[in-house]
Coordinates of C-alpha atoms and ligand atoms in Angstrom, one line a residue:
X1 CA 0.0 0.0 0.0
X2 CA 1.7 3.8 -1.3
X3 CA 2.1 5.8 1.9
X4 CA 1.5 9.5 2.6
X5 CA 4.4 12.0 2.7
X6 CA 3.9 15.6 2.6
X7 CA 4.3 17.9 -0.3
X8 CA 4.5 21.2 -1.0
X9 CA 1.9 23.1 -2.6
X10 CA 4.7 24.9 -4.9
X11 CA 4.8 24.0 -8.9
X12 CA 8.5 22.1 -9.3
X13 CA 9.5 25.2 -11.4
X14 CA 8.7 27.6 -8.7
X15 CA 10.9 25.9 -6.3
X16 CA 13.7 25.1 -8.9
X17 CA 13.8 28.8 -9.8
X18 CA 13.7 30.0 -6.2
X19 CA 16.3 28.0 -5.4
X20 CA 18.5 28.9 -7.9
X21 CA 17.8 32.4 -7.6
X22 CA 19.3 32.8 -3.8
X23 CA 22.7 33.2 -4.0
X24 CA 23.2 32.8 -0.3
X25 CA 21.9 29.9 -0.2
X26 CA 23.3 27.9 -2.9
X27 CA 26.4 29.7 -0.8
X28 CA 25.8 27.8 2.3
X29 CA 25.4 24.7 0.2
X30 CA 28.3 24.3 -1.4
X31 CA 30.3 25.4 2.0
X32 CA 28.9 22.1 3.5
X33 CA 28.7 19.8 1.1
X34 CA 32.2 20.2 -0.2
X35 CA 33.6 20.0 3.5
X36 CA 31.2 16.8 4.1
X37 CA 32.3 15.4 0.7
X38 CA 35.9 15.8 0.9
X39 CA 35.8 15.0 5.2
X40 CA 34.7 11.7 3.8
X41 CA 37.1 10.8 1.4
X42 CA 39.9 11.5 3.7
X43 CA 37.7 9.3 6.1
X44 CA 38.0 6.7 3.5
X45 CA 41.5 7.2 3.4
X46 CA 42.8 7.2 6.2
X47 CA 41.0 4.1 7.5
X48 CA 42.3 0.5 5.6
X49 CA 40.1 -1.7 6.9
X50 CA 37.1 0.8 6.2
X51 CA 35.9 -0.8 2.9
X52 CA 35.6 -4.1 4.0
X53 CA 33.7 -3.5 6.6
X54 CA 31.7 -1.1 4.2
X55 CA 31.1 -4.1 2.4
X56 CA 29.8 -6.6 5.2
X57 CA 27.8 -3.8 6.5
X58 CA 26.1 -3.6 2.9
X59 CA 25.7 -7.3 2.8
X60 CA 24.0 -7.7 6.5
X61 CA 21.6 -4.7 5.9
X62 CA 20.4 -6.3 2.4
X63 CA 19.9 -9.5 4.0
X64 CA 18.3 -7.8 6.9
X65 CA 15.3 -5.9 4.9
X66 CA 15.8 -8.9 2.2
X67 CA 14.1 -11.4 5.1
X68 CA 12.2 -8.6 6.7
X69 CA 9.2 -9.9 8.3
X70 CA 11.6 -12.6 10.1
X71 CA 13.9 -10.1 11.3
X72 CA 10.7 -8.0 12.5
X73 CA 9.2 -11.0 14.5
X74 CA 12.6 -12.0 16.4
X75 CA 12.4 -8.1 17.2
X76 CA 8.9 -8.2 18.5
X77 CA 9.7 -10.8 20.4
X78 CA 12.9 -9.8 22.0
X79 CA 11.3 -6.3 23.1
X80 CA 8.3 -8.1 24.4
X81 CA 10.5 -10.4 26.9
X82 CA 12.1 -6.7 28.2
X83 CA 8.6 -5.4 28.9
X84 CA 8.7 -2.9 25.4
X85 CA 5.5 -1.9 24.2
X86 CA 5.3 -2.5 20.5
X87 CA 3.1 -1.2 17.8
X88 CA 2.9 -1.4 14.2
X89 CA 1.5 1.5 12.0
X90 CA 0.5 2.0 8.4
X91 CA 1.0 5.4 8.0
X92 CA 0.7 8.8 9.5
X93 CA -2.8 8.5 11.1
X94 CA -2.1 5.7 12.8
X95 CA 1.2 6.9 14.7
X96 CA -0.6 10.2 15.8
X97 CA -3.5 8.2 17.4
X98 CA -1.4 6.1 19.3
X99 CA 1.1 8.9 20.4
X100 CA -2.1 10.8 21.2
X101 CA -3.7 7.8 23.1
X102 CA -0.5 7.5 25.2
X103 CA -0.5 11.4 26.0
X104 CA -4.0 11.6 27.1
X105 CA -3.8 8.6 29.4
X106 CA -0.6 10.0 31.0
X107 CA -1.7 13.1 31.1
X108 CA 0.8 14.6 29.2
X109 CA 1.1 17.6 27.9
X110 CA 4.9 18.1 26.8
X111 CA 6.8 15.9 24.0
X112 CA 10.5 16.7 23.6
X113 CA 12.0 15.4 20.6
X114 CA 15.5 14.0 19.0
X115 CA 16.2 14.1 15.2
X116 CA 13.7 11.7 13.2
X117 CA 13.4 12.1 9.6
X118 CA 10.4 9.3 9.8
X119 CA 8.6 11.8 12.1
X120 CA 9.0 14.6 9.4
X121 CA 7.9 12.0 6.9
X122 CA 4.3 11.6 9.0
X123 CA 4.5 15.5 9.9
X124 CA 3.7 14.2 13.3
X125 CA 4.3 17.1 15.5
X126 CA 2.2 19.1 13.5
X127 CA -0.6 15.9 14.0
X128 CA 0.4 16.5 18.1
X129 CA 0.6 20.4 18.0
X130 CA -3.0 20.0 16.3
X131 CA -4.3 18.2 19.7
X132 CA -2.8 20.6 22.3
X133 CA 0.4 19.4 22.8
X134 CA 3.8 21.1 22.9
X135 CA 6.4 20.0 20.9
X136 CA 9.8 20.8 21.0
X137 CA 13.2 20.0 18.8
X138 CA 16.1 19.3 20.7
X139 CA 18.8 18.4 18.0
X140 CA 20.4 22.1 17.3
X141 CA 19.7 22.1 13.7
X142 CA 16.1 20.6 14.1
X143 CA 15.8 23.3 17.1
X144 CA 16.3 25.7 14.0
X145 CA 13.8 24.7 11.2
X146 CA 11.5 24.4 14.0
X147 CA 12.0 28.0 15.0
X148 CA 11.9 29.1 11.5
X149 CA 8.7 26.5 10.7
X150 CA 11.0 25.2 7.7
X151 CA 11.7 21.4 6.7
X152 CA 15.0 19.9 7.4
X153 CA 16.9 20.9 3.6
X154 CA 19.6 17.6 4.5
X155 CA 19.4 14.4 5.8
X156 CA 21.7 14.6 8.2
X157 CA 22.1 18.2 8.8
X158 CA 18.5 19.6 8.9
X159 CA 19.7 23.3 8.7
X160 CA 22.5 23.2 6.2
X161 CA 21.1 25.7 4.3
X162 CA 21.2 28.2 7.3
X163 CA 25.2 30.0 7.8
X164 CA 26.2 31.4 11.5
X165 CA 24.4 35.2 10.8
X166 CA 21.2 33.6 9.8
X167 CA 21.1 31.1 12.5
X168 CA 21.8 34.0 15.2
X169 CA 19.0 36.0 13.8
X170 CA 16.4 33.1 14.7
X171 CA 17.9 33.3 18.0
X172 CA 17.6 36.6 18.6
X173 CA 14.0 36.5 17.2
X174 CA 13.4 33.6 19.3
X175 CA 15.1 35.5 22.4
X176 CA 12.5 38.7 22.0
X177 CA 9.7 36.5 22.0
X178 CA 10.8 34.4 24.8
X179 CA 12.0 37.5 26.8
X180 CA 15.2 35.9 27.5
X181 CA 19.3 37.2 26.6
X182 CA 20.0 36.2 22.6
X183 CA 23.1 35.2 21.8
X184 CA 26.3 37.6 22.3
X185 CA 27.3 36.9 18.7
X186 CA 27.0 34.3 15.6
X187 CA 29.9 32.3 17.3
X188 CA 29.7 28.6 17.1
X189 CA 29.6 28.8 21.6
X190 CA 27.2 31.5 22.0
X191 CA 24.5 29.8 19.1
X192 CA 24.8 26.6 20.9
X193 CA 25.1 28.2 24.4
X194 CA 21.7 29.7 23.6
X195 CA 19.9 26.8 22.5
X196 CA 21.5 24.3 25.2
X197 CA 19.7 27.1 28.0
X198 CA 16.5 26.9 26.0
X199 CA 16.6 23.3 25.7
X200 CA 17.4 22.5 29.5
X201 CA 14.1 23.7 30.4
X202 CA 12.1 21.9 28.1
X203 CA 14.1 18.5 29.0
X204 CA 13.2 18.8 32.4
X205 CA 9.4 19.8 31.9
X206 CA 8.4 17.1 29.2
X207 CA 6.4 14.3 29.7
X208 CA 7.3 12.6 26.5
X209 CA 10.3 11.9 24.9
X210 CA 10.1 10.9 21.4
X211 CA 13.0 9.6 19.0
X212 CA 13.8 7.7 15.9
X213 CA 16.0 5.0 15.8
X214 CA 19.3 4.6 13.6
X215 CA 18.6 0.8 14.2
X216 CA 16.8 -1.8 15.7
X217 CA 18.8 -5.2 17.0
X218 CA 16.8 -7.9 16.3
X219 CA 18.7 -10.2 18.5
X220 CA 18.0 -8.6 21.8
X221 CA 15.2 -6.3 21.1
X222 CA 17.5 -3.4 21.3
X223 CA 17.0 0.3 19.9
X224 CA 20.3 2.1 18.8
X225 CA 20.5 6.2 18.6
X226 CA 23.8 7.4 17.2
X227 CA 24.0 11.1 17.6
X228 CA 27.1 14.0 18.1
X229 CA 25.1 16.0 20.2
X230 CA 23.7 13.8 23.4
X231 CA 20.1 15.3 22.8
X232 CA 18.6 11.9 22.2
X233 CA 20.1 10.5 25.7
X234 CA 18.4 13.4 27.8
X235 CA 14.8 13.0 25.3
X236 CA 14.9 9.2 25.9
X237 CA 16.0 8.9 29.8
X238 CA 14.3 12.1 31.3
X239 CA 10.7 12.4 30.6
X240 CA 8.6 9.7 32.5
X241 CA 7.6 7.9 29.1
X242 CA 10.1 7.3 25.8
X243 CA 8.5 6.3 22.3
X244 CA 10.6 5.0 19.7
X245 CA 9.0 6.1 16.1
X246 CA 11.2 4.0 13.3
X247 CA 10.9 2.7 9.9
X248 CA 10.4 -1.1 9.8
X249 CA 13.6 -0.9 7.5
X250 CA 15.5 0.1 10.5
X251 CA 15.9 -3.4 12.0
X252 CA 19.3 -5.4 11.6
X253 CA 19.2 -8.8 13.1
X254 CA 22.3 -9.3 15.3
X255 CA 25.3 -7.2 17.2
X256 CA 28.0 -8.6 14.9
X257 CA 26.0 -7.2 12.1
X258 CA 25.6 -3.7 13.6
X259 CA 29.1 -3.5 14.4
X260 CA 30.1 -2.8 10.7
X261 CA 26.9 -1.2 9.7
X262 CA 27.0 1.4 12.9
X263 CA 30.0 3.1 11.4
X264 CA 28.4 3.8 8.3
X265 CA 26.4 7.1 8.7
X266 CA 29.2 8.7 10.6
X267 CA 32.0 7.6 7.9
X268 CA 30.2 8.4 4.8
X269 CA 28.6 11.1 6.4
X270 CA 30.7 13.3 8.3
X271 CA 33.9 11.4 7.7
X272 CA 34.3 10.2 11.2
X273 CA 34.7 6.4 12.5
X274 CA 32.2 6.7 14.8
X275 CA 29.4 9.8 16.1
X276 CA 29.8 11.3 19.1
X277 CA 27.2 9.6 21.2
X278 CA 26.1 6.1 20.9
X279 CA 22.8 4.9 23.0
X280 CA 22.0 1.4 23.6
X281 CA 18.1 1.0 25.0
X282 CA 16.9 -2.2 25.9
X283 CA 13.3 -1.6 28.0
X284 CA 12.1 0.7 30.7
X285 CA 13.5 1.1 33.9
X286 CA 13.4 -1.7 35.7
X287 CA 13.0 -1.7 39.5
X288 CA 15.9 -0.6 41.7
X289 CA 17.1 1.4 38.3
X290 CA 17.9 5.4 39.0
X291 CA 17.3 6.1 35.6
X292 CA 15.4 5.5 32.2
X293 CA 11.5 6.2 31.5
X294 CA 8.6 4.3 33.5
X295 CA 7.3 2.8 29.7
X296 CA 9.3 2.5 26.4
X297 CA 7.1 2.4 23.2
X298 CA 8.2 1.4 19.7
X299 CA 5.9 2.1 16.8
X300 CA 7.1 0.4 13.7
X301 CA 5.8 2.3 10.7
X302 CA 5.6 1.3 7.2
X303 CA 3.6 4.1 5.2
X304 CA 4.7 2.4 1.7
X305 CA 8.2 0.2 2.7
X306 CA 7.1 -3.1 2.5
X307 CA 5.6 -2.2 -1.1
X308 CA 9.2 -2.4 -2.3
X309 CA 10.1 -5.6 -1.0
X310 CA 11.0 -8.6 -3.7
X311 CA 10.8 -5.1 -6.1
X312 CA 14.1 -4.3 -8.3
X313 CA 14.2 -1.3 -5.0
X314 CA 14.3 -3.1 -2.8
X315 CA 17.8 -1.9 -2.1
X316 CA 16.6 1.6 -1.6
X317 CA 15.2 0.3 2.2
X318 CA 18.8 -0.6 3.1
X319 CA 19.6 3.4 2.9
X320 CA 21.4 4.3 6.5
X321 CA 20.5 7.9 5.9
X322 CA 24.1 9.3 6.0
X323 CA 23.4 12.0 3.2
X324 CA 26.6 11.1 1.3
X325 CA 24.9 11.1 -1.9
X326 CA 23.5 14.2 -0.9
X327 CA 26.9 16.0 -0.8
X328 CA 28.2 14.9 -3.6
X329 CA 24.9 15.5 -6.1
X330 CA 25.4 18.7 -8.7
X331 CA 21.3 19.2 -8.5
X332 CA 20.8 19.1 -4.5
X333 CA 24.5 21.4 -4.3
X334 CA 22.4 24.2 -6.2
X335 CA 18.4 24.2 -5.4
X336 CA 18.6 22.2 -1.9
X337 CA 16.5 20.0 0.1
X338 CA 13.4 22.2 0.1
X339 CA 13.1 22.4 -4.3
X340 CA 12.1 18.9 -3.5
X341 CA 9.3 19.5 -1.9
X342 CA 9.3 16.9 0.5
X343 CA 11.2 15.6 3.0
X344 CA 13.5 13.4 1.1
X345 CA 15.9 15.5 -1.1
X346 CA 19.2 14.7 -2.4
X347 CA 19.1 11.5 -4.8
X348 CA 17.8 9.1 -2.1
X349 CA 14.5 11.3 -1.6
X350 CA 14.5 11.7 -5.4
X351 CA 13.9 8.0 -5.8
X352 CA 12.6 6.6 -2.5
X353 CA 9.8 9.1 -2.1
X354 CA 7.8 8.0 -5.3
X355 CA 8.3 4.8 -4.2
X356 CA 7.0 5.2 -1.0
X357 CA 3.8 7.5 -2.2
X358 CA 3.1 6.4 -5.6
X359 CA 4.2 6.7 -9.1
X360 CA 2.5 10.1 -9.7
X361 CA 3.7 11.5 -6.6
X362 CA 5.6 14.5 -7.7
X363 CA 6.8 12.8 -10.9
X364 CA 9.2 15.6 -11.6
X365 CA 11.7 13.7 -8.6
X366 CA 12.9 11.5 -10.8
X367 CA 12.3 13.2 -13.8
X368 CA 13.9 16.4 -13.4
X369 CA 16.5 16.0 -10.3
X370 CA 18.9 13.8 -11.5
X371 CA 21.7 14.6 -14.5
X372 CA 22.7 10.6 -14.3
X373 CA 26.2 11.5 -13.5
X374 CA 26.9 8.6 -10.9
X375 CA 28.5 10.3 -8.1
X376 CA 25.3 9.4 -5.6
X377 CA 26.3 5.5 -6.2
X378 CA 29.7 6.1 -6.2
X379 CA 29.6 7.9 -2.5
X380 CA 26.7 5.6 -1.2
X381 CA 28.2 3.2 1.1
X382 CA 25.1 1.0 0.6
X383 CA 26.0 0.1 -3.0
X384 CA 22.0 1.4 -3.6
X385 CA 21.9 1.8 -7.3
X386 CA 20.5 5.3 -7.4
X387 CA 20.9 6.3 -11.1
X388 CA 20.0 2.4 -12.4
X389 CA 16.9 3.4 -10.0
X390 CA 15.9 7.4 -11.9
X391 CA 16.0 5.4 -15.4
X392 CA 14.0 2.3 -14.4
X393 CA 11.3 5.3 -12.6
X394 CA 11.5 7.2 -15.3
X395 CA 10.6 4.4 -17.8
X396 CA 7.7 2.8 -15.1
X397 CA 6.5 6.9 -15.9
X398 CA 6.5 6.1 -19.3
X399 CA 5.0 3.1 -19.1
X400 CA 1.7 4.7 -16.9
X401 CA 1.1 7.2 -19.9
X402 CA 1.9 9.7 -16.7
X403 CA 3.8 11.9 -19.4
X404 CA 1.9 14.9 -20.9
X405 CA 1.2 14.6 -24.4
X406 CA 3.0 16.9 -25.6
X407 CA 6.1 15.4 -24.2
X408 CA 5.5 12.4 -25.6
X409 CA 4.4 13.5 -28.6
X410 CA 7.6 15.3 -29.6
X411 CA 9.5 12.2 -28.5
X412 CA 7.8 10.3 -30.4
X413 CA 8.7 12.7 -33.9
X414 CA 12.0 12.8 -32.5
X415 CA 12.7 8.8 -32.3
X416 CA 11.5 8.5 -35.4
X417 CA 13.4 11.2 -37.0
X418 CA 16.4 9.8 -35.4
X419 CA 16.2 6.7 -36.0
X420 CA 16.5 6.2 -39.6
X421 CA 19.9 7.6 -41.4
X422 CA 18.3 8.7 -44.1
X423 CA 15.4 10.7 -41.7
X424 CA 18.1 12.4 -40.0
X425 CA 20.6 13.3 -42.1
X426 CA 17.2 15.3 -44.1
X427 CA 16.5 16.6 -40.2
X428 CA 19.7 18.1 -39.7
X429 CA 19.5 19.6 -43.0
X430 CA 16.5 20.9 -42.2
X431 CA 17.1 22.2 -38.6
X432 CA 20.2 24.5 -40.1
X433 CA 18.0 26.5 -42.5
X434 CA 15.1 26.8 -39.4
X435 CA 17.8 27.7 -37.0
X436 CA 18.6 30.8 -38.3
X437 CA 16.5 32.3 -37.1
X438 CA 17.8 31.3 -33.1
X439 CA 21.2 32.1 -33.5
X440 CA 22.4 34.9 -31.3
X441 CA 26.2 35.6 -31.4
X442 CA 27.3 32.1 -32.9
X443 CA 25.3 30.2 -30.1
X444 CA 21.8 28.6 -30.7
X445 CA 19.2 30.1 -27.7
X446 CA 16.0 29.9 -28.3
X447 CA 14.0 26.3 -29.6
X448 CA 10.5 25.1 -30.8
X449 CA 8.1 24.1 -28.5
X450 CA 9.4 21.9 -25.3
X451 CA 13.0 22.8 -26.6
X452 CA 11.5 26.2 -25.2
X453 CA 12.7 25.8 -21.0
X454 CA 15.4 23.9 -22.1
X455 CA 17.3 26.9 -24.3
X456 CA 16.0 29.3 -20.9
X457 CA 19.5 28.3 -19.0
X458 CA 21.5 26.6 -22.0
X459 CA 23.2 28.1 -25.2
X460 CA 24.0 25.1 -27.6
X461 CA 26.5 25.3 -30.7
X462 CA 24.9 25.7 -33.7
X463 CA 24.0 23.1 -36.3
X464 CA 27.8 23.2 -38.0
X465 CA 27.3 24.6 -41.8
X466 CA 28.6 20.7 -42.6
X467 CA 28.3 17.9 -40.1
X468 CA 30.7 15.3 -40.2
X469 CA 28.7 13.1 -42.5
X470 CA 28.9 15.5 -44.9
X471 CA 32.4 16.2 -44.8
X472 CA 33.0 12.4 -45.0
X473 CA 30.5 11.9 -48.3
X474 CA 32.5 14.9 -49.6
X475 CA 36.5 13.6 -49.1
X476 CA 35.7 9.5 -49.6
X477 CA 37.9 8.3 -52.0
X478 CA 36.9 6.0 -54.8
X479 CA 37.2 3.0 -53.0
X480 CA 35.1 4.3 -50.0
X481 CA 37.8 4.1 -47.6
X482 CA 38.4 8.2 -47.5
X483 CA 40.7 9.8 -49.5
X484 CA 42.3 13.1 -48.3
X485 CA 44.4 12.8 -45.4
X486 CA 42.9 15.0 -42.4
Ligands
SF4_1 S1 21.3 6.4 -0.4 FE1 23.4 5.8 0.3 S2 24.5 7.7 0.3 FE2 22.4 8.3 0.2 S3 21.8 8.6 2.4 FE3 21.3 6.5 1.8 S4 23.1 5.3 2.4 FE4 23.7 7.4 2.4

């Protein structure tokens, strides 16, 4: 069954040109994506043994999601023998009601929150928000967007499109509001000073603390955070009740598995062997514990996974979401995470969000995001074949007559013209008399119909006055085999 993601209300266009037109922006992209990018080859580098365990990581993960439902029921199991309360949910309706169902027989009226891209996927603090509730980020960067009521724009760094001065100018907004000190400047200790003084307050006051999960050990029913920040240790250890929202795709089935696999987002990511902060949670706090919540909760959500499974995607679940491919892709370095229009960008979201909502879900992600260069497969330490992926999407597009006709139309003339030596040798000759009339200063900038947008940001080389062909029929020799020298 497709499952719901959110979308923007924004044309593609719109967004693309947007994008494009905010210099400081694209600025702040290419600052962190290059540093990200390079941090990880050096990563690479530096580390020998790094690629083969790259490669058993890869292999455990496939066969992980590859024998899913197995892996989910030794998981079920293991939590239920450590007193876990475990839930499976469709989609985003179905995670709200049971968060909601859990806050109003607590009595609770404060969630504080860790990084989850799955929660942004279900929009489920504005589902919470809706009810009453108060919801607050606690990762930095998520603490950001949430200020500035703004998607995360990157995977891993939700507000990589924000620089120092722009980040210190939602805090000092923030700081009016809140009647509190801002920050004494955009240094990196007084932004995070700031927040870690807003953020104590809301740790100690909430009722519920809500996370994802980088994985799930099937073995011992065991939920694994992986942060640099420690937010995640104070949202699932202080407030009386922890719930664990995660993708069923999040599940790995034993330790020696995770092992390799846990270095992955932090190597390919940030180009470090290992994040700052590693949780292990295995069940509430038992009696005679000091510490932990009173109930842990896992909700295991599909909303359109398990529809890839035994699919050519398949692959695309065993994604550890360490925005690699992110920081190396030309089309997410200039427009960003929000030209998607969803919460996915970068190639991953590209391909893995019409997979999860449907074919016609914004079509123009695989369509019109991807140049087919190959750097996201060659960064992804998953081996997930992202550009195989935009062709075989863009054919299944094809193939549901989802194209407007007249796109297909004028591929259609153009196969045909093409196709035939004859046809398009009488085509070219054709096109240099008509583009005459499109030649500005010895480049070609204007064309017919969908040509149109195309020409907007290109200039092309004219038609030469003789093509190759030509030349060739002029200088063969008698025998055929060419006859001047070149
Ligand atoms: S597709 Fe690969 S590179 Fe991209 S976020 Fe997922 S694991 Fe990382």
């Amino acid at each position: 069954m497709a499952g719901r993601l959110p979308r923007d209300p924004e044309p593609w266009p719109r967004r693309r040109d947007q994008a494009l037109a905010n210099g400081v922006l694209r600025k702040n992209l290419a600052e962190v994506t290059r540093r990200l990018a390079r941090a990880r080859l050096v990563a690479y580098g530096e580390y020998p043994e790094g690629e083969q365990r790259r490669l058993r990581a890869r292999e455990a993960k496939r066969h992980a999601i590859h024998h899913l439902d197995a892996t989910l029921a030794r998981l079920t199991d293991a939590f239920g023998r450590r007193g876990v309360q475990v839930a499976r949910a469709q989609g985003p309706a179905d995670v709200a009601r049971y968060v909601l169902d859990v806050a109003a027989r607590r009595g609770a009226t404060r969630v504080v929150k860790s990084k989850s891209m799955v929660t942004e996927e279900l929009e489920l603090n504005g589902a919470l928000m809706a009810q009453g509730l108060s919801v607050r980020e606690t990762d930095l960067g998520e603490y950001i967007i949430q200020l500035l009521d703004e998607r995360p724009s990157h995977i891993l760094i939700p507000a990589a499109h924000r620089n120092r001065a722009q980040i210190r100018d939602t805090f000092e907004q923030e700081a009016r509001r809140a009647g509190v000190p801002a920050p004494a400047s955009d240094a990196v200790g007084d932004l995070t000073g700031f927040a870690h003084d807003r953020l104590r307050e809301e740790f100690l006051a909430a009722d519920i603390g809500i996370t994802g999960a980088n994985f799930l050990v099937a073995e011992t029913g065991t939920v694994v955070l992986v942060t640099n920040e420690g937010n995640a240790d104070m949202v699932s250890s202080l407030p009386p009740v922890h719930i664990v929202v995660a993708g069923i795709e999040k599940v790995v089935a034993e330790w020696t598995d995770l092992i390799d696999i846990i270095q992955q987002p932090a190597l390919s990511g940030i180009g470090q062997r290992l994040s700052a902060y590693t949780t292990l949670i295995s069940g509430p706090r038992e009696p005679g514990q000091l510490e932990g919540p009173e109930e842990l909760h896992v909700i295991l959500v599909d909303n359109g996974r398990r529809s890839l499974l035994g699919t050519p995607y398949e692959d695309v679940l065993s994604c550890v979401r360490c925005g690699a491919c992110y920081n190396v892709c030309p089309v997410y370095r200039q427009v960003g995470g929000h030209a998607y229009g969803t919460v996915y960008g970068g190639p991953i979201g590209a391909v893995e969000t019409p997979l999860l909502a449907g074919l016609r879900f914004m079509p123009e992600l695989p369509q019109s995001l991807c140049t087919l260069c190959n750097a996201c497969v060659e960064a992804c330490p998953m081996d997930i074949a992202l550009p195989h992926h935009f062709i075989s999407l863009r054919r299944d597009l094809v193939a549901a007559g989802s194209e407007p006709a007249a796109k297909r139309l004028t591929y259609a003339v153009w196969g045909r013209l093409w196709s035939d030596p004859r046809r398009y040798r009488s085509f070219v000759r054709w096109a240099r008399r008509g583009q005459r009339v499109a030649v500005r200063q010895g480049k070609l900038v204007a064309g017919p119909g969908l040509l149109r947008g195309w020409f907007l940001t290109r200039d092309m080389p004219p038609i030469a006055h003789q093509t190759f062909h030509e030349w060739w029929d002029q200088h063969r020799g008698p025998t055929g085999q060419g006859g001047d020298t070149l």
